[in-house]
Short mmCIF file of C-alpha atoms in Angstrom, two decimals:
data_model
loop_
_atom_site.label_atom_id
_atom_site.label_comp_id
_atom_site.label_asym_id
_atom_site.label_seq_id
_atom_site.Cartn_x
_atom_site.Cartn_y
_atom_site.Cartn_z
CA UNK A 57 0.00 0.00 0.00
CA UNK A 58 1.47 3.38 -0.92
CA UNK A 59 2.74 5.37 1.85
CA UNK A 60 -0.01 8.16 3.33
CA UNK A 61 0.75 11.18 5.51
CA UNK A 62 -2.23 12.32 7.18
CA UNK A 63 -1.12 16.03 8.20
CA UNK A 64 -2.62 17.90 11.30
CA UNK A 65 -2.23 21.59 12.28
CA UNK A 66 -3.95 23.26 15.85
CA UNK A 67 -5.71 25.69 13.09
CA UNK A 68 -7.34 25.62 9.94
CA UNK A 69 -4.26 26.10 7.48
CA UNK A 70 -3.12 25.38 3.79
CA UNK A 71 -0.84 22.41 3.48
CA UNK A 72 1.78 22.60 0.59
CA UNK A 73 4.37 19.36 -0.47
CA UNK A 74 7.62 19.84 -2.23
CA UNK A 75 6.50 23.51 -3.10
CA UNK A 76 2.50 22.21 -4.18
CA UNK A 77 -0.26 23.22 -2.75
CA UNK A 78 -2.70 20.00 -1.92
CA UNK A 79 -5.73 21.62 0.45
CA UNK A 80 -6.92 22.72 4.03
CA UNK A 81 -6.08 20.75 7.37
CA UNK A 82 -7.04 21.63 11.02
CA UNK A 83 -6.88 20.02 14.17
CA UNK A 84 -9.80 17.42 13.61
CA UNK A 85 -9.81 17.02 10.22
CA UNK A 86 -6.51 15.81 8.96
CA UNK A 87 -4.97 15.98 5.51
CA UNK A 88 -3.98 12.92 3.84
CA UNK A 89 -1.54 12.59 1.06
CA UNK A 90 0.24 9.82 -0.75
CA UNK A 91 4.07 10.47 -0.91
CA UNK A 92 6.71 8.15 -2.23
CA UNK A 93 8.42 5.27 0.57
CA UNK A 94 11.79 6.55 0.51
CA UNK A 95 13.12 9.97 0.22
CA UNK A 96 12.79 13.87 1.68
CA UNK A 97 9.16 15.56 2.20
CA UNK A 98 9.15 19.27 2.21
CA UNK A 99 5.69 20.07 4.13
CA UNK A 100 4.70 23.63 4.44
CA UNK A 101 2.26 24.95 6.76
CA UNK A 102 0.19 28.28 6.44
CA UNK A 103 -2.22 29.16 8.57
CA UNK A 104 -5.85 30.70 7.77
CA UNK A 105 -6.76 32.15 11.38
CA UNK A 106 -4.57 34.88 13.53
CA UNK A 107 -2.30 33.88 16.36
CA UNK A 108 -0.33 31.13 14.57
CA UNK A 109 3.01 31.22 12.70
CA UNK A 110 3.87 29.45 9.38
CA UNK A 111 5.81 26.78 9.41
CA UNK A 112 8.10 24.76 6.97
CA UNK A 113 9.68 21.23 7.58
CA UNK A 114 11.45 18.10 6.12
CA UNK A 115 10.87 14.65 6.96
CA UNK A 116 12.49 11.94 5.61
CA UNK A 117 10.88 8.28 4.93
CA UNK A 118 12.50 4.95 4.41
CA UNK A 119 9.98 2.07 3.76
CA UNK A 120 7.42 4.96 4.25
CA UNK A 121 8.05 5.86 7.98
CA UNK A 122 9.60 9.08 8.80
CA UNK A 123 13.66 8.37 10.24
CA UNK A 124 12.95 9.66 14.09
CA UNK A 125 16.18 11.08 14.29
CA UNK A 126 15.54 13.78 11.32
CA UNK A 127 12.55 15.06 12.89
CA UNK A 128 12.60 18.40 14.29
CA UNK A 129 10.91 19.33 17.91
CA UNK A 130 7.86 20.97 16.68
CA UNK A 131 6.93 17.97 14.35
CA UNK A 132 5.52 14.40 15.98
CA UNK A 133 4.88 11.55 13.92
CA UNK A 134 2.87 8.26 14.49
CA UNK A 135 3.16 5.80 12.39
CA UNK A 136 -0.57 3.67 11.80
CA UNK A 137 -1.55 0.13 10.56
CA UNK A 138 -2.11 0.46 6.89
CA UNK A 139 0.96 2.40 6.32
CA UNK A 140 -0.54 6.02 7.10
CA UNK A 141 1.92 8.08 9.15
CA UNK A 142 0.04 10.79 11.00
CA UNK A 143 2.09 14.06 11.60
CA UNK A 144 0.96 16.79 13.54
CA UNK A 145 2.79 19.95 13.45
CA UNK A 146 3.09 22.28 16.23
CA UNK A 147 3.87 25.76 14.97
CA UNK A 148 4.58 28.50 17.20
CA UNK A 149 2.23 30.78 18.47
CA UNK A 150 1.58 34.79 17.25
CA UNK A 151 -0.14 36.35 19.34
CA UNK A 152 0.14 39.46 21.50
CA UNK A 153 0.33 39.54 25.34
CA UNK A 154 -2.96 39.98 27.01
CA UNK A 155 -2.88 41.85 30.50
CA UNK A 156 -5.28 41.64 33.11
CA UNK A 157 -4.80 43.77 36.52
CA UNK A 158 -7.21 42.76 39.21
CA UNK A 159 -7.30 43.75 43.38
CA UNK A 160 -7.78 40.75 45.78
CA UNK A 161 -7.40 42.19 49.54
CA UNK A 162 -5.90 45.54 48.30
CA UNK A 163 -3.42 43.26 47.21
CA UNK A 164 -2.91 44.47 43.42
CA UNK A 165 -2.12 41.53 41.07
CA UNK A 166 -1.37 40.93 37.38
CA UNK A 167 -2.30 37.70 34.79
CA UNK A 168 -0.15 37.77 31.65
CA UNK A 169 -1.60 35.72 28.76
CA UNK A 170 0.59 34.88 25.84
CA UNK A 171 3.07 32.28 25.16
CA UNK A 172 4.28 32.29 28.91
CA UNK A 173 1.42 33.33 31.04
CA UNK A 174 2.30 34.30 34.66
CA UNK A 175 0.43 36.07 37.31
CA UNK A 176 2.96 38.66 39.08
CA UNK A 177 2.27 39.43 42.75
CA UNK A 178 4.21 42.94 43.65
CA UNK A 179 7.70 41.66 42.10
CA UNK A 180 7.55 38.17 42.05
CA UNK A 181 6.29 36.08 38.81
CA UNK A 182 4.93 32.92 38.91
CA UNK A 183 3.89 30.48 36.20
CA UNK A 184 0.26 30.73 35.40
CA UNK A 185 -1.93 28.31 33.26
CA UNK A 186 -2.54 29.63 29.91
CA UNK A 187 -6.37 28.67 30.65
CA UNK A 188 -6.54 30.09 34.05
CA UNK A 189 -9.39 32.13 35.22
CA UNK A 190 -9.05 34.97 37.78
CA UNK A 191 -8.56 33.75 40.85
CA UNK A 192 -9.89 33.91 44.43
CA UNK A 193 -7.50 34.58 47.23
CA UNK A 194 -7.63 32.28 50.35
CA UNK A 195 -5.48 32.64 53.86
CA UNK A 196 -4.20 29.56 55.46
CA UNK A 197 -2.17 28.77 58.18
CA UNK A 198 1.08 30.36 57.67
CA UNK A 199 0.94 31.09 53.96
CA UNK A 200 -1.85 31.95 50.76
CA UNK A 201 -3.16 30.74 48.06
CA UNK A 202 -4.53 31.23 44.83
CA UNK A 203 -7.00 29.11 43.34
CA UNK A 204 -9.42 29.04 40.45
CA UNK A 205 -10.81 27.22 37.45
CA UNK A 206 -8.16 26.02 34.59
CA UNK A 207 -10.37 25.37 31.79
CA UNK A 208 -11.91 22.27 33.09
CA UNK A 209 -10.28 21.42 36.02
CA UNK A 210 -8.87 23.92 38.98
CA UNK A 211 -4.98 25.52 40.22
CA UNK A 212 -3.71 26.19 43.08
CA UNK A 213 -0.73 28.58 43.71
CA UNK A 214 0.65 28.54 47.33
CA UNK A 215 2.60 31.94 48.24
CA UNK A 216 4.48 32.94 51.73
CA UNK A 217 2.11 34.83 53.94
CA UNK A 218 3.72 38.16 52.75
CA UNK A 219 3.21 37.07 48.64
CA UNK A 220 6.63 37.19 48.07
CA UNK A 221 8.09 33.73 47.75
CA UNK A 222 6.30 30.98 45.42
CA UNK A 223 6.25 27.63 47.79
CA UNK A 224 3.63 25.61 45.35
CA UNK A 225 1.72 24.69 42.65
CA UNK A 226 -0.79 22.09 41.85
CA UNK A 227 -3.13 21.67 38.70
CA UNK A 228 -5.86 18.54 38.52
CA UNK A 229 -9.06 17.87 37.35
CA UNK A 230 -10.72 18.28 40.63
CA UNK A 231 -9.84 20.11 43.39
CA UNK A 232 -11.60 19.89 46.73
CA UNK A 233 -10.77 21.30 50.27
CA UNK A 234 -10.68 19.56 53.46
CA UNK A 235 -9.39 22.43 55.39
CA UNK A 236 -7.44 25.34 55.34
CA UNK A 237 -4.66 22.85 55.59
CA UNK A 238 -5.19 19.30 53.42
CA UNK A 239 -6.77 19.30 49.35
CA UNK A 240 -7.59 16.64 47.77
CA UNK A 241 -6.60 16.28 43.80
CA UNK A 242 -8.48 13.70 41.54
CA UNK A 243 -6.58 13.25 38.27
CA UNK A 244 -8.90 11.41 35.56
CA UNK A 245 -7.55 8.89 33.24
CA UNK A 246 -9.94 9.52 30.65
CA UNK A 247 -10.16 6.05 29.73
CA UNK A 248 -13.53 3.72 29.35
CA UNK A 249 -13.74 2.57 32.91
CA UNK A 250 -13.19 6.15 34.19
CA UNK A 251 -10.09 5.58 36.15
CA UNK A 252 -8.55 8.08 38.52
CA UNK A 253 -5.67 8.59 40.94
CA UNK A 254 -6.96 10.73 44.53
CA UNK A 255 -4.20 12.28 45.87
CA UNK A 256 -4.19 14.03 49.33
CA UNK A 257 -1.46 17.25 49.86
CA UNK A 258 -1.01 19.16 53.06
CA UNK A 259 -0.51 22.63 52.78
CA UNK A 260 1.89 24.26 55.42
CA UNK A 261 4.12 27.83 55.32
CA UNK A 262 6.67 25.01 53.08
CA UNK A 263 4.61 24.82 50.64
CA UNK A 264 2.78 21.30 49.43
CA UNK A 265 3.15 18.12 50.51
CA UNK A 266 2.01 14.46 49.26
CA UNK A 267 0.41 12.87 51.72
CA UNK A 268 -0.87 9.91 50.16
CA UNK A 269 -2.00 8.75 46.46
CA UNK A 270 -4.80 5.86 46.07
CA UNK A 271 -6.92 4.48 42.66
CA UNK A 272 -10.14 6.34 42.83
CA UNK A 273 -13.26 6.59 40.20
CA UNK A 274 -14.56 8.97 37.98
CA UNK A 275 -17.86 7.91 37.99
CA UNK A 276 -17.79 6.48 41.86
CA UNK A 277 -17.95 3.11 40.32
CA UNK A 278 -16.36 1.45 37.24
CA UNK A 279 -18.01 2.07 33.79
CA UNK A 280 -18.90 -0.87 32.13
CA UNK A 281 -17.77 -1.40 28.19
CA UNK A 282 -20.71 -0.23 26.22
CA UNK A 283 -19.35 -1.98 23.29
CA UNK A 284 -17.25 -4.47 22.16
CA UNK A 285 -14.35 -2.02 21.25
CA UNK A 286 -14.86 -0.64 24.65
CA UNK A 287 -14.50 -3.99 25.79
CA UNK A 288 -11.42 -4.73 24.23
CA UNK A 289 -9.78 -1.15 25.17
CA UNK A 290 -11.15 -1.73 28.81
CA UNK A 291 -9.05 -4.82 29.03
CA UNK A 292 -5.95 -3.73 27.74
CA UNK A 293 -5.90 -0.18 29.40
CA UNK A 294 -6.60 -2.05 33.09
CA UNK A 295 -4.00 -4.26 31.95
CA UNK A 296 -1.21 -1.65 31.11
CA UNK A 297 -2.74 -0.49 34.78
CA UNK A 298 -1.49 -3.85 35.86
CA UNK A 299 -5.19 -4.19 37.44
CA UNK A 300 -5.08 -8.16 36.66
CA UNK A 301 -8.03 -8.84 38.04
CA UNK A 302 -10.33 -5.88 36.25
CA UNK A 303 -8.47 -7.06 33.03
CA UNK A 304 -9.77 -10.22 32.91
CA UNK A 305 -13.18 -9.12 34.61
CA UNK A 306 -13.20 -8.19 30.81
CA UNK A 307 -12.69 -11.66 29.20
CA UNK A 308 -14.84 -15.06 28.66
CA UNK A 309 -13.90 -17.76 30.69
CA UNK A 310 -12.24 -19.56 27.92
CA UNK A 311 -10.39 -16.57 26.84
CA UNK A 312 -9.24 -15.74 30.33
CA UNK A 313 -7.50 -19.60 30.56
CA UNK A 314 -5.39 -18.89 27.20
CA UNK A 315 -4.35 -15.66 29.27
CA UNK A 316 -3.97 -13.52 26.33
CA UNK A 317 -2.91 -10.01 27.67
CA UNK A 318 0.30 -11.96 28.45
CA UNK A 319 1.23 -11.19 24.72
CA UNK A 320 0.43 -7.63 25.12
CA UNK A 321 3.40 -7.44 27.99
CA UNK A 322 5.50 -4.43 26.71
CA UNK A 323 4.14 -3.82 23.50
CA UNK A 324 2.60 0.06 23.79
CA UNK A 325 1.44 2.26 26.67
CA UNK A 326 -1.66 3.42 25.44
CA UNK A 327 -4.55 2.00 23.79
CA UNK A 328 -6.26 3.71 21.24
CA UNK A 329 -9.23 3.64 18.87
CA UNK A 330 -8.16 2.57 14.90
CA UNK A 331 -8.19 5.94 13.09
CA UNK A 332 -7.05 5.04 9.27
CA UNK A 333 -9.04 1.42 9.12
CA UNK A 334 -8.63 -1.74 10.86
CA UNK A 335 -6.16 -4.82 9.00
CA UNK A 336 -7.86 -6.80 7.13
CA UNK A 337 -11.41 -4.87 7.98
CA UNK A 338 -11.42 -6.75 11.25
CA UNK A 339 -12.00 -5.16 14.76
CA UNK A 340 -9.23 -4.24 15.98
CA UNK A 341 -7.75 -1.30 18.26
CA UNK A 342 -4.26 0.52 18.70
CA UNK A 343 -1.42 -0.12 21.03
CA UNK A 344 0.54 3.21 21.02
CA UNK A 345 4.22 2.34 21.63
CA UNK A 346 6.33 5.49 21.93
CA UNK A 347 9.72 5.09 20.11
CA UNK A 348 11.11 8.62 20.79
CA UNK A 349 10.29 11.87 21.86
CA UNK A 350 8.94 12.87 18.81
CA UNK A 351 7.75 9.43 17.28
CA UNK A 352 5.51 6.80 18.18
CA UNK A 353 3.99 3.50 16.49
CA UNK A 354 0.39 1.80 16.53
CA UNK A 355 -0.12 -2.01 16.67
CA UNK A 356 -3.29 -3.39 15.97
CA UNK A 357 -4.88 -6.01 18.16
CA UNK A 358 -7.80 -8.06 16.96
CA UNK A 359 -10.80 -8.53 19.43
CA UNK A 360 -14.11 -10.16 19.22
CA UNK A 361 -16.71 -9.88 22.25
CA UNK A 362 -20.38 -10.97 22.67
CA UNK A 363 -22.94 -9.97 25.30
CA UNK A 364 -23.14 -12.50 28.18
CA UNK A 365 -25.81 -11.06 31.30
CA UNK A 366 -26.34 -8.00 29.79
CA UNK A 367 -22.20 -7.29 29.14
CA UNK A 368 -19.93 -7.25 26.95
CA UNK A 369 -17.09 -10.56 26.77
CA UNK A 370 -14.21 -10.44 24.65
CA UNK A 371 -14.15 -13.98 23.24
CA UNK A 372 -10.47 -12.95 21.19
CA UNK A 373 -7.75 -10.68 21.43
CA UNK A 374 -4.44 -11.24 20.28
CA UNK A 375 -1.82 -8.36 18.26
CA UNK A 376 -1.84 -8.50 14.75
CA UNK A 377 0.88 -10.42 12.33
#
């Protein structure tokens, strides 16, 4: 099958190849273009929408995969069943500084948006999330902090009593107060059973301090597979969890005794949905395994499931080739 580059960009841009000019990408709708297996591809990037740079790059494909090492660090590659090679280019932002001056206490503070945000407290400058909304100042027990939404999950900033020395910072999905001296930070998984990690910090004039980190729930419960993909992802990702028992909660009896997530053992990291089409047309997801920083590789493994007391069984699963 001839090679494929399917070519994303964070914003609606025009994607040009060894000088031509071959349509539109964006960030959920990739561009995809056949390109020869071996041999340097000049991709040029120019963006339709304000606040993004242009952006021209070479890759450099043998057997139709891009040579990890030629890569620069604003271009990632993964390399998909079917020989499609996703790249996703990262172009640097353009975009003026946005300033926002705001009085907590009397205490006059400033949020800096741009490609560094930072909130600045009299003269010290901390690092701010680029998301973060204003924030609400709260007093502890020997020292502050800041806290507020971060798009959809919450900050905290801990400061000295005086707000002049930085002593903390902690970012999660959910943040929730047990006093004016513990928090409790839920980190989501995002994966089909809704795992979590609940972590518990103290909060004292040093700054933060893990107390304690325990599996949690996003839901309160686990989410059960409301398909057979989901059953075959819900396996593998409570397997790379090494959750044995959830993992084969997963699988038919039979299935379970041929132990087949054995053969997963060190394959990928991260399981995935097929983007480009399955081998073969079967049912099958993705097992990211990352080869470098900028450079990763999908293998497909086959499932099949059927519904046994109103859930879903995988009856197979084993990689591809």
């Amino acid at each position: 099958m001839q090679p494929t580059l399917a070519i994303i960009v964070p914003a609606p841009g025009m994607i040009f190849i060894n000088g031509r000019f071959l349509g539109e990408a964006s960030s959920d709708a990739p561009l995809l273009a056949p390109v020869h297996a071996f041999g340097a591809v000049y991709l040029e990037y120019r963006p339709l929408e304000p606040g993004w740079q242009a952006l021209a790059r070479k890759l450099v494909l043998s057997a139709g995969k891009p040579l990890a090492d030629v890569l620069a660090e604003d271009v990632f590659a993964v390399c998909w069943p079917g020989n499609v090679t996703e790249v996703e280019l990262a172009p640097p932002r353009d975009r003026a500084e946005t300033e926002e001056t705001l009085s907590l206490e009397g205490i006059s503070l400033r949020i800096v948006r741009g490609e560094r945000s930072r909130i600045e407290v009299g003269g010290l400058r901390c690092p701010f999330p680029e998301n973060g909304q204003t924030p609400e100042l709260r007093r502890l027990s020997g020292c502050a902090a800041l806290t507020g939404a971060a798009g959809d999950g919450r900050y905290v900033l801990t400061l000295s009593p005086d707000l002049s020395r930085q002593t903390g910072f902690l970012q999660a999905d959910r943040l929730e107060w047990e006093s004016d001296a513990l928090i409790r930070a839920t980190t989501l998984r995002r994966d089909v059973a809704g795992h979590a990690v609940l972590e518990r910090w103290q909060i004292d004039p040093a700054g933060l301090r893990l107390l304690s980190a325990e599996p949690t729930w996003e839901y309160g419960a686990p989410r059960a597979p409301a398909s057979p993909e989901e059953a075959a992802r819900a396996a593998i990702e409570a397997a790379l969890l090494e959750n044995d028992d959830e993992a084969e909660s997963y699988l038919s009896p039979s299935l379970a005794a041929r132990h087949p997530l054995d053969a997963l053992a060190g394959l990928g990291t991260l399981c995935l949905p097929m983007k480009y089409g399955a081998p073969g047309n079967r049912p099958c997801v993705g097992l990211l395994h990352v080869e470098t920083s900028g450079c990763a590789s999908v293998l497909p493994v086959r499932y099949q499931a059927e519904k046994t007391g109103g859930q879903w069984r995988l009856t197979e699963l084993s990689p591809e080739g």
